[in-house]
XYZ file of C-alpha atoms in Angstrom:
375
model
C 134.863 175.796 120.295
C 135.655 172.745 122.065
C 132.519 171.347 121.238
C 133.031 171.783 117.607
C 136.137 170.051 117.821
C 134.724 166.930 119.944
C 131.633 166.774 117.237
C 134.112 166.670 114.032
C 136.311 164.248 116.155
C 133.263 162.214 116.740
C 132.147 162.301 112.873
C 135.625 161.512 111.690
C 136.074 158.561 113.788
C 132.272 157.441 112.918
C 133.034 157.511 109.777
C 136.080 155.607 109.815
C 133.855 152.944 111.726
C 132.052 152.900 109.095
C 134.310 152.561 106.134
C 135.710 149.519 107.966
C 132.228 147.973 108.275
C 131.700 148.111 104.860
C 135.257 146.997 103.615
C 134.657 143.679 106.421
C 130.938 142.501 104.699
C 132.645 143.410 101.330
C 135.481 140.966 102.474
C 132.859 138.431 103.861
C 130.915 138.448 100.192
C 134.009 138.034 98.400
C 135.288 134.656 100.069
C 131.763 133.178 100.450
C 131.591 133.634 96.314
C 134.860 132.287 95.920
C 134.135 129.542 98.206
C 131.064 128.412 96.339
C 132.743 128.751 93.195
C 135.538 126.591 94.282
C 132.720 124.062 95.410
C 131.455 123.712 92.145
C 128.256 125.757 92.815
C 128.258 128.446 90.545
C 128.161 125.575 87.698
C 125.217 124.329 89.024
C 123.562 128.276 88.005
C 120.835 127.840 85.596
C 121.314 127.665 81.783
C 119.118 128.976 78.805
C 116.881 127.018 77.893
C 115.829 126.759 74.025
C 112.806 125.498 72.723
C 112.908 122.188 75.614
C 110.570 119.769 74.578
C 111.006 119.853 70.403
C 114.891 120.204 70.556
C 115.319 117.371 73.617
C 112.861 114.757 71.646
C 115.029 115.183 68.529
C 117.988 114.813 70.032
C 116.893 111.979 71.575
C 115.851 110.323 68.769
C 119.207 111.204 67.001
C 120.879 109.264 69.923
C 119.156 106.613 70.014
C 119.661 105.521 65.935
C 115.690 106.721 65.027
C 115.000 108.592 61.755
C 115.268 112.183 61.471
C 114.831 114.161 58.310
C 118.376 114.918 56.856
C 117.859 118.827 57.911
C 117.201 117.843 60.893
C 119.267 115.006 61.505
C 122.412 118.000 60.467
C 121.387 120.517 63.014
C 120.511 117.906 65.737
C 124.316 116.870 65.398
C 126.021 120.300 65.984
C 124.616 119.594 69.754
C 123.966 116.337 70.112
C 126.641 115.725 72.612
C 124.997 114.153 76.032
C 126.357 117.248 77.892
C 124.463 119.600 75.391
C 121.375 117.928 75.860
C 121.416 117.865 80.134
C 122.381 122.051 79.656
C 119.314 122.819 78.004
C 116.955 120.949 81.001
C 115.696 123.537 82.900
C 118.430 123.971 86.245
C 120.396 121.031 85.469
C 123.598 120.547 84.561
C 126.149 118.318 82.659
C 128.825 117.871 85.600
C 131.738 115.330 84.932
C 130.430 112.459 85.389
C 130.903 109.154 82.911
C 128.689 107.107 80.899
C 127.621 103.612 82.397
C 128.650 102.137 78.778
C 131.288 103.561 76.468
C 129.140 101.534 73.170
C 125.648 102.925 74.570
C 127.278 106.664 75.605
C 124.333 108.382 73.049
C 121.567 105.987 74.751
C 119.011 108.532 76.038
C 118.605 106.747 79.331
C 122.649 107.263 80.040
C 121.989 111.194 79.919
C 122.080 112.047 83.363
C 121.713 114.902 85.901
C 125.107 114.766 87.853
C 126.174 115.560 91.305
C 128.551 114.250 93.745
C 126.032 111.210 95.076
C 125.414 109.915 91.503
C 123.138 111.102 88.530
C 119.311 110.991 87.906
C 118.960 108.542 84.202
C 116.198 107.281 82.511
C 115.251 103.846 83.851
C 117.258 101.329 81.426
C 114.617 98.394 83.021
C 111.356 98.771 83.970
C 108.350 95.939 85.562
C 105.405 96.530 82.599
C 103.032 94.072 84.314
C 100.862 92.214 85.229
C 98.689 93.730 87.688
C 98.357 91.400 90.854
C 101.229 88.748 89.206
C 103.683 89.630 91.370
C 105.183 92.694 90.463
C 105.836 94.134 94.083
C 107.402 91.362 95.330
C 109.775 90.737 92.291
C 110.380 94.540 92.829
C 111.151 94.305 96.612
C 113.516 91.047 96.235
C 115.647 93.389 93.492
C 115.915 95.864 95.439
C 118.645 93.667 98.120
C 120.402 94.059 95.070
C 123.470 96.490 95.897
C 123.597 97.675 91.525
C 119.567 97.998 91.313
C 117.739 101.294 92.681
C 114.124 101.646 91.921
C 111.241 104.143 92.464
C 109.112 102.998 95.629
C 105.867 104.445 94.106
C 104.155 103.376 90.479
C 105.201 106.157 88.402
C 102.361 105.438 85.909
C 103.890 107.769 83.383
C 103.790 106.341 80.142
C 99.695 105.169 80.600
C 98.600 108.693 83.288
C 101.329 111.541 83.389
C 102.646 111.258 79.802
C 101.908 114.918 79.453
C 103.715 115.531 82.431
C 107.035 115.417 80.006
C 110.741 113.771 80.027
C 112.365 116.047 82.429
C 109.188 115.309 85.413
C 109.800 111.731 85.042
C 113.355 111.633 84.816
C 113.286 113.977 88.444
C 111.058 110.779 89.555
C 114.453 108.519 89.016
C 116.843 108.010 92.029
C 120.341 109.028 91.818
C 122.363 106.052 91.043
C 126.066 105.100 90.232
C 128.407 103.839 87.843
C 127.473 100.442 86.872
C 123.896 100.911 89.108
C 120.481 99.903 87.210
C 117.898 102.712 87.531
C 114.512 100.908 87.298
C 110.941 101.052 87.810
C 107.410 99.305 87.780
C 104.147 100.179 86.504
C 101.992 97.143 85.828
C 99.200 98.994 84.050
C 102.065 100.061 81.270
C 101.558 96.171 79.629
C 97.765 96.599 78.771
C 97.528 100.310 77.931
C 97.496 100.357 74.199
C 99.941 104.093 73.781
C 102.536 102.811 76.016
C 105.049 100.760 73.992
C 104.722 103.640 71.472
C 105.811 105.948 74.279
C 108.212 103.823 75.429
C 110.272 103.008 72.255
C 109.728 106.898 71.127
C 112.330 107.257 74.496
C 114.517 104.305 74.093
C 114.560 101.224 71.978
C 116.881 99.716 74.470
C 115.211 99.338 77.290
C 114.751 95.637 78.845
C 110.653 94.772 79.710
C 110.409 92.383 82.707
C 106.405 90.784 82.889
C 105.160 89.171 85.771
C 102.519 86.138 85.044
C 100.230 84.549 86.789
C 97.509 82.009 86.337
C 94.876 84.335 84.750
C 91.973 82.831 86.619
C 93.473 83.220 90.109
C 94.845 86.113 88.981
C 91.428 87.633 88.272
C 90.090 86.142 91.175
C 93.056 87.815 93.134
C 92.288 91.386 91.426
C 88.127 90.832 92.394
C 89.213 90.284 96.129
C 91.855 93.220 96.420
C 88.771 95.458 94.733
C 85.953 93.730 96.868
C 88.570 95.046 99.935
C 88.484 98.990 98.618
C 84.249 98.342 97.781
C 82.214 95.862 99.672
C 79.142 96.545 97.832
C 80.691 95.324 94.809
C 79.019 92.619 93.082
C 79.628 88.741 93.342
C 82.659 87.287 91.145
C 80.155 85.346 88.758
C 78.217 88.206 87.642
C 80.883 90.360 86.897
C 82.444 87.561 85.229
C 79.322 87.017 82.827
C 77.323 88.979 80.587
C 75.394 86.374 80.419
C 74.980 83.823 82.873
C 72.618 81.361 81.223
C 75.152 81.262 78.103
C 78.149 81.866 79.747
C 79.337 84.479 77.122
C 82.553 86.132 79.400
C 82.772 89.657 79.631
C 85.965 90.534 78.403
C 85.293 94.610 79.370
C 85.504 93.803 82.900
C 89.360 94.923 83.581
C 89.740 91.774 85.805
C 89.095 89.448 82.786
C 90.732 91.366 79.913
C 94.099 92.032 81.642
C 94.649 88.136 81.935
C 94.451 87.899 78.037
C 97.883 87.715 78.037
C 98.652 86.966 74.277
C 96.469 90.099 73.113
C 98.115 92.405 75.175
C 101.914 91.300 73.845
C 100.841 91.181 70.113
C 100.827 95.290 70.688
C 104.283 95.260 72.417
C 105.992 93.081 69.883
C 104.946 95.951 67.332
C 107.701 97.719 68.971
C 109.960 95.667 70.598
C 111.384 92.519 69.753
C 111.101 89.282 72.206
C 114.553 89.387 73.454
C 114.245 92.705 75.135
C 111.662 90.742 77.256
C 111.779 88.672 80.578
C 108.329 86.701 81.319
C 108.624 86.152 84.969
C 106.282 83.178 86.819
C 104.543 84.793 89.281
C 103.920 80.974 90.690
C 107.334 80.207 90.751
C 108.566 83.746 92.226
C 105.938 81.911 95.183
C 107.230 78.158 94.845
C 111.265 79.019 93.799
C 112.380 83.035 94.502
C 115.758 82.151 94.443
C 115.790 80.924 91.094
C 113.533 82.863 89.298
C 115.641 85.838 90.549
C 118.304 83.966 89.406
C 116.750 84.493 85.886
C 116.142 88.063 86.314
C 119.631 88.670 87.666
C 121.093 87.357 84.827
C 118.798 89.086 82.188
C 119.741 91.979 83.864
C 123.440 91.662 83.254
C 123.646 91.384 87.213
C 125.978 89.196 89.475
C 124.164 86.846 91.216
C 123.878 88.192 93.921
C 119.893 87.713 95.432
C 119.952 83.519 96.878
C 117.795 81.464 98.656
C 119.817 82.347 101.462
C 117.545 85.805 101.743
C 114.446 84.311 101.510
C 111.707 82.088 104.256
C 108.706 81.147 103.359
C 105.762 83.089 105.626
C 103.237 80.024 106.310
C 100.699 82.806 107.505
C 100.671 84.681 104.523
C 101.965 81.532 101.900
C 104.215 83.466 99.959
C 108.353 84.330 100.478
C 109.365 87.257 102.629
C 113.020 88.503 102.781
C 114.811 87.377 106.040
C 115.749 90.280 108.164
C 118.816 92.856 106.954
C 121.859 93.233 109.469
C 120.807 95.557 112.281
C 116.759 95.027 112.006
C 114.779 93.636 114.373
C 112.111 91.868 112.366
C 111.970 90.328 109.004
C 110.487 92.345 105.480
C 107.568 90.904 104.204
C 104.546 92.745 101.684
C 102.649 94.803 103.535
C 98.960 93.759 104.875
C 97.002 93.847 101.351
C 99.462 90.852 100.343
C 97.993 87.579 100.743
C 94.415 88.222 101.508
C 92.098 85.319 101.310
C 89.948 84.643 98.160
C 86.502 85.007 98.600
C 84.597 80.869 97.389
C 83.750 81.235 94.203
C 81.909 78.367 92.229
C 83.689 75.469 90.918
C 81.621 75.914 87.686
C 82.734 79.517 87.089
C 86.387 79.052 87.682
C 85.876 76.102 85.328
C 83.897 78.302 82.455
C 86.698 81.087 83.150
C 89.645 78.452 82.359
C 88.284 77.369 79.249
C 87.552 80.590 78.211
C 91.785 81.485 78.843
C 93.064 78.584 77.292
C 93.225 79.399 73.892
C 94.614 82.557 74.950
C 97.357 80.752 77.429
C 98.137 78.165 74.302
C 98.985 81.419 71.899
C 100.957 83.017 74.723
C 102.850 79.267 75.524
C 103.926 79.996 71.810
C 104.295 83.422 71.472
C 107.340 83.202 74.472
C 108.319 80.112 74.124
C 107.642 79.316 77.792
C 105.108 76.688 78.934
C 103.690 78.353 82.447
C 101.508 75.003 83.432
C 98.404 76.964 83.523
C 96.014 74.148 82.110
């Protein structure tokens, strides 16, 4: 009998344990989902997502001023709202942040992805070209710039990963600020033939930096970084002829065709007009960084704030490096493959090469209005 009682004892009191267990974790669920909501998570929950690639293009477009059947143009406007368009990306979410510019707030490169640390936009500037011309350094001497953040890596998206869609290459962007420039570099984009197609269909707004260079020492540069990667490859002259006994240039070798310079902005100017470009000297951005930053700076819409006061001039490697940032021990220059040595080539093929480009440089004098000094 007094066992019976001790047992029920036991079972009553276990079971009191128990029911405050459970009423404690139930406690302990209940603040952690209030705390989260009051943190702003439980915004940051997935959305539907409807039809993402047809309806985000169109709107898009809308946004941007392009031409839209009138059906269309009627429906894209019941959600055409910047906020509308970030809810249907796939786990992102409008937030409260503002627009960069209250005249450009339907700009497709002003939708962002927000958070506390800043919001993920289209790039509103981006380096087209020209391969070996100087793109990295221009890049690295904008990046001092406390309202510029760029990509590190070529994104190649508009000439590789176009398939890839919007929302992959927007997730490539960093996070920038209010008044911050979201920018990158690709300097295949200026001869691939689809990408100032691409690029308008996602903003006719956006402002095209090119970085020039002598064509013939820019080929000669482009041979030497590829001789680096392939030492088998064959000598500068015959790749440079088809025919060596004529001297007929072969204009399919990459190295050659990219420094037609005039040929290769005939197809941008299809799409953009002249004043949403910068042509940058990669000779001077060697000779004078400080003022042909200066130039991009103010193209930009940015205070000058890149001098000569960041820059030396590396007599090893014979171009500008950066002089070292507060709290590093050693000064930035390009990395290794900068400033490699050119491989002697013949006078008479450099010679056959410059005649060959100066028809080309004369149209492309013309075509900018810039006189580079090339010939």
């Amino acid at each position: 009998m007094g066992c019976s009682k001790w047992t029920t004892g036991f079972n009553f009191g276990h079971l009191k344990a128990q029911s405050k267990l459970s009423v404690f974790f139930t406690m302990i669920i209940i603040f952690t989902y209030l705390f989260y909501c009051l943190t702003g998570y439980c915004d940051s929950l997935p959305r539907p997502v409807y039809d993402q690639q047809t309806s985000f293009l169109q709107k898009l477009q809308l946004n941007d001023g392009l031409d839209l059947p009138p059906q269309q143009q009627s429906d894209a406007r019941k959600s055409s709202s910047p906020g509308s368009v970030v809810r249907e990306l796939p786990g992102f979410h409008s937030g409260n942040s503002r627009l960069q510019e209250k005249d450009n707030e339907q700009r497709p490169d002003n939708i962002s992805i927000a958070n506390n640390f800043g919001s993920k936009k289209f790039p509103q500037t981006i380096i087209i070209g020209v391969k070996k011309g100087g793109t990295r350094a221009l890049l690295e001497f904008l990046r001092i710039h406390p309202d510029v953040r760029a990509v590190g890596a070529e994104p190649h998206f508009f000439d590789r990963f176009y398939d890839k869609g919007l929302e992959w290459y927007r997730n490539l962007m960093p996070r920038t600020l209010e008044g911050q420039i979201t920018m990158e570099k690709t300097p295949s984009y200026f001869v691939t033939k689809e990408a100032p197609r691409r690029l308008f269909d996602l903003s006719r707004h956006i402002k095209l930096i090119v970085v020039v260079r002598d064509p013939v020492t820019r080929a000669v540069s482009d041979y030497t970084q590829t001789l680096s990667k392939q030492p088998g490859l064959p000598s500068f002259q015959s790749l440079t002829f088809r025919n060596s006994t004529t001297g007929l240039i072969d204009t399919s070798w990459s190295a050659v065709r990219i420094g037609i310079y005039a040929k290769h902005l005939e197809n941008w100017l299809q799409y953009f007009p002249l004043s949403r470009f910068l042509f940058v000297s990669g000779e001077r951005l060697v000779t004078d960084p400080a003022g042909e930053m200066g130039r991009v700076q103010d193209f930009l819409g940015l205070k000058r704030v890149v001098t000569a006061k960041h820059f030396y001039f590396n007599q090893t490697k014979g171009f500008p490096c950066l002089k070292k940032p507060e709290g590093s021990s050693r000064p930035r220059c390009l990395g290794k493959s900068k400033g490699r040595p050119h491989p002697q080539i013949s006078p008479e093929v450099l010679l056959r090469l410059r005649e060959f480009y100066r028809p080309f440089n004369m149209k492309f004098y013309q075509m900018t209005g810039q006189d580079f000094g090339w010939d």
